[in-house]
């Protein structure tokens, strides 16, 4: 049903949650009602960023153009970075869009709204560690993951000149799911790079060290899952240092509580914080800049909603975890709340209730490990190996099914499968 409603919903952030919400509302109410703003022109699902960093996903092939998604799903897309909002006037400010040379492509714009939804995601949290922001890459955006990939290729070429036996040392700070997945993905990328040869004297090994300040990797997951992941990583030659705090990052080395560690490349995957611009909206935020929302995902301002990584929503005495799974469920809930708002109906009586289905961690393309919650078992169930990996891939698929439709997502998967036979397995340029 396309609406003639005059209500204007502006969604800022077309990531795991925001894009799904824009698609759900756009299909129903059309571009006159629903506007999506994003700082980038195309969408890559954030849980794939470790694959972008390792080169096993090519953003230029896999990224989905927002302009296409807007056309196919009936919402309006505005390209540009939100810089602030005038809540009294109900307007969002969007910065000018510039090309890589700084030339202005689109001017700064002001977008009026009746309902504003903020889903800006999160950035890496360096916890004021000296040198971290300068020398380490955080996998918090497609651009930073792509930057790491290029640095990796350059390091491989440089070390390759040294002849046989050389290694590119990669320090990954943070033993959560992102750090674990990246270490495993880089291990596979290293084997592929060695097979291609890359035109250097001898392709260096990729030597990974995964550093976790807590007593063990995958802290929030059950010990059995962490043990299985550690075993798998160690089997692949990844050094796992637990209970080791990074004190400083410098060019070529890390100072840690367990001594100095030389490294060519650093990845920071040790925590998140929401974008600082959220502090300037005059709304309550927590210590990591997340907007405080109620159990209806609404801020103190009745016209402003927030969800996903940039929001602190109550859940079991804590806040809803920053996961794609949560953003997906919140998008489905908000679609119902905002439909009622657009149509002038009473909102659904029930609050948002996060349902934890467990966590799956991909360990390369053939292995996975994780837990499933509830369901038939009614308790935690450990899953490992290819079963866990297939389940992990199916979560990825279901995001694309939401935004492209079942048929579109299936065709996309088939195109990827067959395309891989005619392309290098790691992006080499
Ligand atoms: C490597 C990696 C692996 C992960 N694996 C998993 C996993 O297996 N399972 C899981 O549940 N979660 C996983 N996560 C976490 C998950 O990706 C996030 O929780 C999820 O993406 C949050 O969704 P979101 O919509 O809040 O934000 P995002 O998906 O980060 O989207 C935010 C969007 O906002 C846009 N944006 C930001 N600032 C502005 C601005 N000022 N103006 C306009 N647009 C802006 C960005 O361009 C982006 O498109 C992983 C994360 C990483 C980095």
PDB file of C-alpha atoms in Angstrom, residues 22-292:
ATOM      1  CA  UNK A  22      13.879   1.642   5.184  1.00  0.00           C
ATOM      2  CA  UNK A  23      13.012  -1.351   2.988  1.00  0.00           C
ATOM      3  CA  UNK A  24      10.108  -2.448   5.191  1.00  0.00           C
ATOM      4  CA  UNK A  25       8.611   1.066   5.379  1.00  0.00           C
ATOM      5  CA  UNK A  26       9.502   2.077   1.818  1.00  0.00           C
ATOM      6  CA  UNK A  27       7.639  -0.869   0.305  1.00  0.00           C
ATOM      7  CA  UNK A  28       4.565   0.147   2.283  1.00  0.00           C
ATOM      8  CA  UNK A  29       4.491   3.939   2.182  1.00  0.00           C
ATOM      9  CA  UNK A  30       6.778   5.037  -0.659  1.00  0.00           C
ATOM     10  CA  UNK A  31       9.396   7.715  -1.207  1.00  0.00           C
ATOM     11  CA  UNK A  32       7.134  10.599  -0.211  1.00  0.00           C
ATOM     12  CA  UNK A  33       7.138   9.285   3.346  1.00  0.00           C
ATOM     13  CA  UNK A  34      10.418   7.378   3.820  1.00  0.00           C
ATOM     14  CA  UNK A  35      13.904   8.850   3.359  1.00  0.00           C
ATOM     15  CA  UNK A  36      17.159   7.019   4.088  1.00  0.00           C
ATOM     16  CA  UNK A  37      20.384   8.998   4.588  1.00  0.00           C
ATOM     17  CA  UNK A  38      23.792   7.331   4.480  1.00  0.00           C
ATOM     18  CA  UNK A  39      27.318   8.702   4.362  1.00  0.00           C
ATOM     19  CA  UNK A  40      28.350   6.099   1.770  1.00  0.00           C
ATOM     20  CA  UNK A  41      26.842   5.335  -1.656  1.00  0.00           C
ATOM     21  CA  UNK A  42      26.614   1.555  -1.190  1.00  0.00           C
ATOM     22  CA  UNK A  43      25.801  -1.003   1.484  1.00  0.00           C
ATOM     23  CA  UNK A  44      28.052  -3.783   2.701  1.00  0.00           C
ATOM     24  CA  UNK A  45      26.712  -5.822   5.645  1.00  0.00           C
ATOM     25  CA  UNK A  46      29.043  -4.964   8.540  1.00  0.00           C
ATOM     26  CA  UNK A  47      29.565  -8.531   9.839  1.00  0.00           C
ATOM     27  CA  UNK A  48      31.372  -9.175   6.518  1.00  0.00           C
ATOM     28  CA  UNK A  49      34.062  -6.550   7.144  1.00  0.00           C
ATOM     29  CA  UNK A  50      36.678  -9.069   8.283  1.00  0.00           C
ATOM     30  CA  UNK A  51      36.287 -10.660   4.833  1.00  0.00           C
ATOM     31  CA  UNK A  52      36.689  -7.249   3.156  1.00  0.00           C
ATOM     32  CA  UNK A  53      39.867  -6.671   5.215  1.00  0.00           C
ATOM     33  CA  UNK A  54      41.283 -10.069   4.212  1.00  0.00           C
ATOM     34  CA  UNK A  55      40.329  -9.488   0.553  1.00  0.00           C
ATOM     35  CA  UNK A  56      38.003 -12.494   0.388  1.00  0.00           C
ATOM     36  CA  UNK A  57      35.090 -10.133  -0.346  1.00  0.00           C
ATOM     37  CA  UNK A  58      35.366  -7.499  -3.077  1.00  0.00           C
ATOM     38  CA  UNK A  59      33.331  -4.450  -2.079  1.00  0.00           C
ATOM     39  CA  UNK A  60      33.069  -3.311  -5.681  1.00  0.00           C
ATOM     40  CA  UNK A  61      31.244  -6.518  -6.583  1.00  0.00           C
ATOM     41  CA  UNK A  62      29.316  -7.206  -3.391  1.00  0.00           C
ATOM     42  CA  UNK A  63      28.307  -3.705  -2.290  1.00  0.00           C
ATOM     43  CA  UNK A  64      24.631  -2.924  -2.930  1.00  0.00           C
ATOM     44  CA  UNK A  65      23.956   0.540  -4.338  1.00  0.00           C
ATOM     45  CA  UNK A  66      21.564   2.513  -2.138  1.00  0.00           C
ATOM     46  CA  UNK A  67      20.186   4.224  -5.264  1.00  0.00           C
ATOM     47  CA  UNK A  68      19.177   0.802  -6.650  1.00  0.00           C
ATOM     48  CA  UNK A  69      17.772  -0.351  -3.305  1.00  0.00           C
ATOM     49  CA  UNK A  70      15.760   2.882  -3.018  1.00  0.00           C
ATOM     50  CA  UNK A  71      14.334   2.459  -6.516  1.00  0.00           C
ATOM     51  CA  UNK A  72      13.436  -1.197  -5.954  1.00  0.00           C
ATOM     52  CA  UNK A  73      11.955  -0.712  -2.473  1.00  0.00           C
ATOM     53  CA  UNK A  74      10.180   2.615  -2.776  1.00  0.00           C
ATOM     54  CA  UNK A  75      12.162   4.855  -0.418  1.00  0.00           C
ATOM     55  CA  UNK A  76      14.144   8.033  -1.159  1.00  0.00           C
ATOM     56  CA  UNK A  77      17.905   7.910  -0.721  1.00  0.00           C
ATOM     57  CA  UNK A  78      19.960  10.934   0.298  1.00  0.00           C
ATOM     58  CA  UNK A  79      23.739  10.526   0.052  1.00  0.00           C
ATOM     59  CA  UNK A  80      25.738  12.416   2.673  1.00  0.00           C
ATOM     60  CA  UNK A  81      26.925  12.456   6.265  1.00  0.00           C
ATOM     61  CA  UNK A  82      24.579  13.724   8.966  1.00  0.00           C
ATOM     62  CA  UNK A  83      26.351  16.450  10.948  1.00  0.00           C
ATOM     63  CA  UNK A  84      23.621  17.383  13.429  1.00  0.00           C
ATOM     64  CA  UNK A  85      19.936  18.037  13.968  1.00  0.00           C
ATOM     65  CA  UNK A  86      17.782  20.981  14.993  1.00  0.00           C
ATOM     66  CA  UNK A  87      15.203  19.160  17.113  1.00  0.00           C
ATOM     67  CA  UNK A  88      13.086  22.266  17.735  1.00  0.00           C
ATOM     68  CA  UNK A  89      12.699  22.846  13.983  1.00  0.00           C
ATOM     69  CA  UNK A  90      12.652  19.069  13.295  1.00  0.00           C
ATOM     70  CA  UNK A  91      15.409  19.187  10.717  1.00  0.00           C
ATOM     71  CA  UNK A  92      18.476  17.026  10.051  1.00  0.00           C
ATOM     72  CA  UNK A  93      21.654  18.585   8.664  1.00  0.00           C
ATOM     73  CA  UNK A  94      23.482  16.616   5.986  1.00  0.00           C
ATOM     74  CA  UNK A  95      26.984  17.650   4.975  1.00  0.00           C
ATOM     75  CA  UNK A  96      28.080  18.379   1.410  1.00  0.00           C
ATOM     76  CA  UNK A  97      29.160  15.256  -0.475  1.00  0.00           C
ATOM     77  CA  UNK A  98      32.714  15.519  -1.839  1.00  0.00           C
ATOM     78  CA  UNK A  99      34.772  13.257  -4.082  1.00  0.00           C
ATOM     79  CA  UNK A 100      38.199  11.887  -3.085  1.00  0.00           C
ATOM     80  CA  UNK A 101      39.852  15.150  -4.309  1.00  0.00           C
ATOM     81  CA  UNK A 102      37.605  17.213  -2.043  1.00  0.00           C
ATOM     82  CA  UNK A 103      35.494  18.579  -4.914  1.00  0.00           C
ATOM     83  CA  UNK A 104      31.872  19.176  -3.947  1.00  0.00           C
ATOM     84  CA  UNK A 105      29.484  16.757  -5.678  1.00  0.00           C
ATOM     85  CA  UNK A 106      26.326  17.647  -3.724  1.00  0.00           C
ATOM     86  CA  UNK A 107      25.820  20.704  -1.499  1.00  0.00           C
ATOM     87  CA  UNK A 108      24.995  20.582   2.230  1.00  0.00           C
ATOM     88  CA  UNK A 109      21.287  19.912   2.770  1.00  0.00           C
ATOM     89  CA  UNK A 110      18.625  20.242   5.449  1.00  0.00           C
ATOM     90  CA  UNK A 111      15.959  17.531   5.676  1.00  0.00           C
ATOM     91  CA  UNK A 112      12.681  18.151   7.522  1.00  0.00           C
ATOM     92  CA  UNK A 113      11.161  15.255   9.466  1.00  0.00           C
ATOM     93  CA  UNK A 114       8.155  14.320  11.547  1.00  0.00           C
ATOM     94  CA  UNK A 115       9.925  11.216  12.861  1.00  0.00           C
ATOM     95  CA  UNK A 116      13.692  10.835  12.972  1.00  0.00           C
ATOM     96  CA  UNK A 117      15.299   7.403  13.364  1.00  0.00           C
ATOM     97  CA  UNK A 118      18.998   7.279  14.184  1.00  0.00           C
ATOM     98  CA  UNK A 119      20.898   4.065  13.433  1.00  0.00           C
ATOM     99  CA  UNK A 120      24.420   5.312  12.824  1.00  0.00           C
ATOM    100  CA  UNK A 121      26.210   2.194  14.075  1.00  0.00           C
ATOM    101  CA  UNK A 122      29.461   2.419  16.016  1.00  0.00           C
ATOM    102  CA  UNK A 123      33.169   3.136  15.652  1.00  0.00           C
ATOM    103  CA  UNK A 124      36.193   1.478  17.222  1.00  0.00           C
ATOM    104  CA  UNK A 125      36.878   2.472  20.824  1.00  0.00           C
ATOM    105  CA  UNK A 126      40.633   2.951  21.360  1.00  0.00           C
ATOM    106  CA  UNK A 127      40.144   3.678  25.104  1.00  0.00           C
ATOM    107  CA  UNK A 128      42.700   6.528  24.819  1.00  0.00           C
ATOM    108  CA  UNK A 129      45.519   4.005  24.285  1.00  0.00           C
ATOM    109  CA  UNK A 130      48.522   6.058  23.105  1.00  0.00           C
ATOM    110  CA  UNK A 131      49.255   5.598  19.386  1.00  0.00           C
ATOM    111  CA  UNK A 132      46.261   3.307  18.770  1.00  0.00           C
ATOM    112  CA  UNK A 133      44.200   5.709  16.693  1.00  0.00           C
ATOM    113  CA  UNK A 134      47.280   6.710  14.677  1.00  0.00           C
ATOM    114  CA  UNK A 135      48.740   3.289  13.889  1.00  0.00           C
ATOM    115  CA  UNK A 136      45.916   0.749  14.204  1.00  0.00           C
ATOM    116  CA  UNK A 137      43.022   0.177  11.808  1.00  0.00           C
ATOM    117  CA  UNK A 138      39.591  -0.388  13.300  1.00  0.00           C
ATOM    118  CA  UNK A 139      37.198  -2.517  11.269  1.00  0.00           C
ATOM    119  CA  UNK A 140      34.339  -0.096  11.820  1.00  0.00           C
ATOM    120  CA  UNK A 141      33.558   0.877   8.236  1.00  0.00           C
ATOM    121  CA  UNK A 142      33.875  -0.504   4.733  1.00  0.00           C
ATOM    122  CA  UNK A 143      36.468   2.194   3.977  1.00  0.00           C
ATOM    123  CA  UNK A 144      38.709   1.216   6.907  1.00  0.00           C
ATOM    124  CA  UNK A 145      38.459  -2.517   6.110  1.00  0.00           C
ATOM    125  CA  UNK A 146      39.399  -1.744   2.482  1.00  0.00           C
ATOM    126  CA  UNK A 147      42.293   0.444   3.681  1.00  0.00           C
ATOM    127  CA  UNK A 148      43.622  -2.472   5.753  1.00  0.00           C
ATOM    128  CA  UNK A 149      43.371  -4.796   2.720  1.00  0.00           C
ATOM    129  CA  UNK A 150      45.517  -2.449   0.639  1.00  0.00           C
ATOM    130  CA  UNK A 151      48.053  -2.031   3.480  1.00  0.00           C
ATOM    131  CA  UNK A 152      48.216  -5.816   3.713  1.00  0.00           C
ATOM    132  CA  UNK A 153      48.950  -6.212  -0.012  1.00  0.00           C
ATOM    133  CA  UNK A 154      51.640  -3.520   0.215  1.00  0.00           C
ATOM    134  CA  UNK A 155      53.224  -5.220   3.241  1.00  0.00           C
ATOM    135  CA  UNK A 156      53.194  -8.569   1.395  1.00  0.00           C
ATOM    136  CA  UNK A 157      54.925  -6.976  -1.611  1.00  0.00           C
ATOM    137  CA  UNK A 158      57.525  -5.212   0.589  1.00  0.00           C
ATOM    138  CA  UNK A 159      58.355  -8.301   2.639  1.00  0.00           C
ATOM    139  CA  UNK A 160      58.304 -10.446  -0.481  1.00  0.00           C
ATOM    140  CA  UNK A 161      61.464  -8.700  -1.643  1.00  0.00           C
ATOM    141  CA  UNK A 162      63.322 -10.144   1.369  1.00  0.00           C
ATOM    142  CA  UNK A 163      63.112 -13.654  -0.099  1.00  0.00           C
ATOM    143  CA  UNK A 164      62.088 -16.977   1.455  1.00  0.00           C
ATOM    144  CA  UNK A 165      61.219 -17.193   5.160  1.00  0.00           C
ATOM    145  CA  UNK A 166      59.927 -13.619   5.584  1.00  0.00           C
ATOM    146  CA  UNK A 167      56.637 -12.949   7.375  1.00  0.00           C
ATOM    147  CA  UNK A 168      54.155 -10.083   7.659  1.00  0.00           C
ATOM    148  CA  UNK A 169      53.437  -9.770  11.384  1.00  0.00           C
ATOM    149  CA  UNK A 170      49.839  -8.784  12.128  1.00  0.00           C
ATOM    150  CA  UNK A 171      48.735  -7.882  15.650  1.00  0.00           C
ATOM    151  CA  UNK A 172      44.993  -8.078  16.252  1.00  0.00           C
ATOM    152  CA  UNK A 173      43.949  -6.326  19.449  1.00  0.00           C
ATOM    153  CA  UNK A 174      40.713  -7.709  20.889  1.00  0.00           C
ATOM    154  CA  UNK A 175      39.726 -11.355  21.149  1.00  0.00           C
ATOM    155  CA  UNK A 176      35.999 -10.890  20.588  1.00  0.00           C
ATOM    156  CA  UNK A 177      34.154 -12.328  17.597  1.00  0.00           C
ATOM    157  CA  UNK A 178      35.608  -9.695  15.212  1.00  0.00           C
ATOM    158  CA  UNK A 179      39.234 -10.398  16.197  1.00  0.00           C
ATOM    159  CA  UNK A 180      38.786 -14.182  16.095  1.00  0.00           C
ATOM    160  CA  UNK A 181      37.034 -14.095  12.711  1.00  0.00           C
ATOM    161  CA  UNK A 182      39.662 -11.780  11.234  1.00  0.00           C
ATOM    162  CA  UNK A 183      42.568 -13.961  12.408  1.00  0.00           C
ATOM    163  CA  UNK A 184      40.996 -17.038  10.784  1.00  0.00           C
ATOM    164  CA  UNK A 185      40.114 -15.174   7.579  1.00  0.00           C
ATOM    165  CA  UNK A 186      43.643 -13.745   7.254  1.00  0.00           C
ATOM    166  CA  UNK A 187      45.075 -17.229   7.704  1.00  0.00           C
ATOM    167  CA  UNK A 188      43.051 -18.426   4.687  1.00  0.00           C
ATOM    168  CA  UNK A 189      43.920 -15.307   2.689  1.00  0.00           C
ATOM    169  CA  UNK A 190      47.621 -15.922   3.424  1.00  0.00           C
ATOM    170  CA  UNK A 191      47.441 -19.414   1.960  1.00  0.00           C
ATOM    171  CA  UNK A 192      45.707 -18.111  -1.160  1.00  0.00           C
ATOM    172  CA  UNK A 193      48.226 -15.288  -1.626  1.00  0.00           C
ATOM    173  CA  UNK A 194      51.048 -17.837  -1.362  1.00  0.00           C
ATOM    174  CA  UNK A 195      49.377 -19.937  -4.063  1.00  0.00           C
ATOM    175  CA  UNK A 196      49.054 -16.944  -6.457  1.00  0.00           C
ATOM    176  CA  UNK A 197      52.693 -15.950  -6.006  1.00  0.00           C
ATOM    177  CA  UNK A 198      51.971 -12.236  -6.516  1.00  0.00           C
ATOM    178  CA  UNK A 199      55.046 -11.761  -8.687  1.00  0.00           C
ATOM    179  CA  UNK A 200      57.407 -11.324  -5.725  1.00  0.00           C
ATOM    180  CA  UNK A 201      60.492 -13.392  -4.962  1.00  0.00           C
ATOM    181  CA  UNK A 202      58.720 -15.393  -2.244  1.00  0.00           C
ATOM    182  CA  UNK A 203      55.300 -14.601  -0.784  1.00  0.00           C
ATOM    183  CA  UNK A 204      55.788 -13.984   2.954  1.00  0.00           C
ATOM    184  CA  UNK A 205      53.765 -15.847   5.575  1.00  0.00           C
ATOM    185  CA  UNK A 206      51.032 -13.955   7.404  1.00  0.00           C
ATOM    186  CA  UNK A 207      51.806 -14.389  11.121  1.00  0.00           C
ATOM    187  CA  UNK A 208      48.939 -13.368  13.373  1.00  0.00           C
ATOM    188  CA  UNK A 209      48.945 -12.600  17.084  1.00  0.00           C
ATOM    189  CA  UNK A 210      45.549 -12.199  18.739  1.00  0.00           C
ATOM    190  CA  UNK A 211      45.752 -10.180  21.951  1.00  0.00           C
ATOM    191  CA  UNK A 212      42.976 -10.184  24.539  1.00  0.00           C
ATOM    192  CA  UNK A 213      43.136  -8.218  27.806  1.00  0.00           C
ATOM    193  CA  UNK A 214      40.480 -10.367  29.510  1.00  0.00           C
ATOM    194  CA  UNK A 215      41.231 -13.832  30.900  1.00  0.00           C
ATOM    195  CA  UNK A 216      40.091 -15.510  27.662  1.00  0.00           C
ATOM    196  CA  UNK A 217      38.981 -14.830  24.087  1.00  0.00           C
ATOM    197  CA  UNK A 218      35.237 -14.650  23.303  1.00  0.00           C
ATOM    198  CA  UNK A 219      34.536 -13.472  26.863  1.00  0.00           C
ATOM    199  CA  UNK A 220      30.722 -13.172  26.542  1.00  0.00           C
ATOM    200  CA  UNK A 221      30.392 -16.684  25.063  1.00  0.00           C
ATOM    201  CA  UNK A 222      30.517 -19.946  27.042  1.00  0.00           C
ATOM    202  CA  UNK A 223      33.966 -21.300  27.908  1.00  0.00           C
ATOM    203  CA  UNK A 224      33.487 -24.360  25.677  1.00  0.00           C
ATOM    204  CA  UNK A 225      32.999 -22.107  22.645  1.00  0.00           C
ATOM    205  CA  UNK A 226      36.134 -20.102  23.483  1.00  0.00           C
ATOM    206  CA  UNK A 227      38.131 -23.316  23.967  1.00  0.00           C
ATOM    207  CA  UNK A 228      36.995 -24.656  20.599  1.00  0.00           C
ATOM    208  CA  UNK A 229      37.829 -21.359  18.846  1.00  0.00           C
ATOM    209  CA  UNK A 230      41.265 -21.111  20.518  1.00  0.00           C
ATOM    210  CA  UNK A 231      42.114 -24.674  19.564  1.00  0.00           C
ATOM    211  CA  UNK A 232      41.140 -24.021  15.951  1.00  0.00           C
ATOM    212  CA  UNK A 233      43.163 -20.783  15.771  1.00  0.00           C
ATOM    213  CA  UNK A 234      46.258 -22.317  17.365  1.00  0.00           C
ATOM    214  CA  UNK A 235      46.015 -25.242  14.938  1.00  0.00           C
ATOM    215  CA  UNK A 236      46.221 -22.654  12.143  1.00  0.00           C
ATOM    216  CA  UNK A 237      49.331 -21.072  13.633  1.00  0.00           C
ATOM    217  CA  UNK A 238      47.695 -17.993  15.219  1.00  0.00           C
ATOM    218  CA  UNK A 239      49.396 -16.959  18.496  1.00  0.00           C
ATOM    219  CA  UNK A 240      46.702 -16.284  21.112  1.00  0.00           C
ATOM    220  CA  UNK A 241      47.739 -14.072  24.055  1.00  0.00           C
ATOM    221  CA  UNK A 242      45.101 -13.871  26.773  1.00  0.00           C
ATOM    222  CA  UNK A 243      45.251 -11.673  29.876  1.00  0.00           C
ATOM    223  CA  UNK A 244      47.547  -9.315  27.964  1.00  0.00           C
ATOM    224  CA  UNK A 245      46.784  -5.577  27.905  1.00  0.00           C
ATOM    225  CA  UNK A 246      48.007  -3.305  25.133  1.00  0.00           C
ATOM    226  CA  UNK A 247      49.555  -0.187  26.701  1.00  0.00           C
ATOM    227  CA  UNK A 248      50.801   1.651  23.622  1.00  0.00           C
ATOM    228  CA  UNK A 249      50.914   1.280  19.842  1.00  0.00           C
ATOM    229  CA  UNK A 250      53.946   2.648  17.999  1.00  0.00           C
ATOM    230  CA  UNK A 251      55.278   2.322  14.471  1.00  0.00           C
ATOM    231  CA  UNK A 252      56.398  -1.296  14.135  1.00  0.00           C
ATOM    232  CA  UNK A 253      55.618  -2.468  17.665  1.00  0.00           C
ATOM    233  CA  UNK A 254      53.150  -2.786  20.515  1.00  0.00           C
ATOM    234  CA  UNK A 255      53.933  -2.262  24.184  1.00  0.00           C
ATOM    235  CA  UNK A 256      51.874  -4.727  26.202  1.00  0.00           C
ATOM    236  CA  UNK A 257      51.617  -5.844  29.833  1.00  0.00           C
ATOM    237  CA  UNK A 258      53.422  -9.008  28.668  1.00  0.00           C
ATOM    238  CA  UNK A 259      56.329  -7.209  26.936  1.00  0.00           C
ATOM    239  CA  UNK A 260      56.965  -5.618  23.550  1.00  0.00           C
ATOM    240  CA  UNK A 261      55.661  -7.191  20.373  1.00  0.00           C
ATOM    241  CA  UNK A 262      56.926  -6.277  16.890  1.00  0.00           C
ATOM    242  CA  UNK A 263      54.248  -6.020  14.167  1.00  0.00           C
ATOM    243  CA  UNK A 264      53.899  -4.630  10.654  1.00  0.00           C
ATOM    244  CA  UNK A 265      50.126  -4.108  10.785  1.00  0.00           C
ATOM    245  CA  UNK A 266      47.746  -3.520  13.667  1.00  0.00           C
ATOM    246  CA  UNK A 267      44.015  -4.079  13.817  1.00  0.00           C
ATOM    247  CA  UNK A 268      41.991  -2.695  16.696  1.00  0.00           C
ATOM    248  CA  UNK A 269      38.909  -4.779  17.478  1.00  0.00           C
ATOM    249  CA  UNK A 270      38.758  -4.151  21.219  1.00  0.00           C
ATOM    250  CA  UNK A 271      35.514  -2.286  21.765  1.00  0.00           C
ATOM    251  CA  UNK A 272      33.031   0.125  20.278  1.00  0.00           C
ATOM    252  CA  UNK A 273      31.598   3.570  20.861  1.00  0.00           C
ATOM    253  CA  UNK A 274      28.787   5.401  19.095  1.00  0.00           C
ATOM    254  CA  UNK A 275      29.535   8.467  16.895  1.00  0.00           C
ATOM    255  CA  UNK A 276      30.361  11.602  18.907  1.00  0.00           C
ATOM    256  CA  UNK A 277      27.791  13.718  17.048  1.00  0.00           C
ATOM    257  CA  UNK A 278      25.117  11.999  19.158  1.00  0.00           C
ATOM    258  CA  UNK A 279      26.437  13.860  22.204  1.00  0.00           C
ATOM    259  CA  UNK A 280      25.439  17.182  20.602  1.00  0.00           C
ATOM    260  CA  UNK A 281      21.738  16.453  20.110  1.00  0.00           C
ATOM    261  CA  UNK A 282      20.754  17.517  23.628  1.00  0.00           C
ATOM    262  CA  UNK A 283      19.499  13.991  24.418  1.00  0.00           C
ATOM    263  CA  UNK A 284      20.773  11.630  27.151  1.00  0.00           C
ATOM    264  CA  UNK A 285      23.715   9.459  26.080  1.00  0.00           C
ATOM    265  CA  UNK A 286      25.795   6.927  28.027  1.00  0.00           C
ATOM    266  CA  UNK A 287      29.590   6.798  28.489  1.00  0.00           C
ATOM    267  CA  UNK A 288      30.104   5.365  24.982  1.00  0.00           C
ATOM    268  CA  UNK A 289      27.879   7.977  23.280  1.00  0.00           C
ATOM    269  CA  UNK A 290      24.920   5.634  22.772  1.00  0.00           C
ATOM    270  CA  UNK A 291      21.552   7.401  22.852  1.00  0.00           C
ATOM    271  CA  UNK A 292      19.521   6.245  25.818  1.00  0.00           C
TER     272      UNK A 292
END
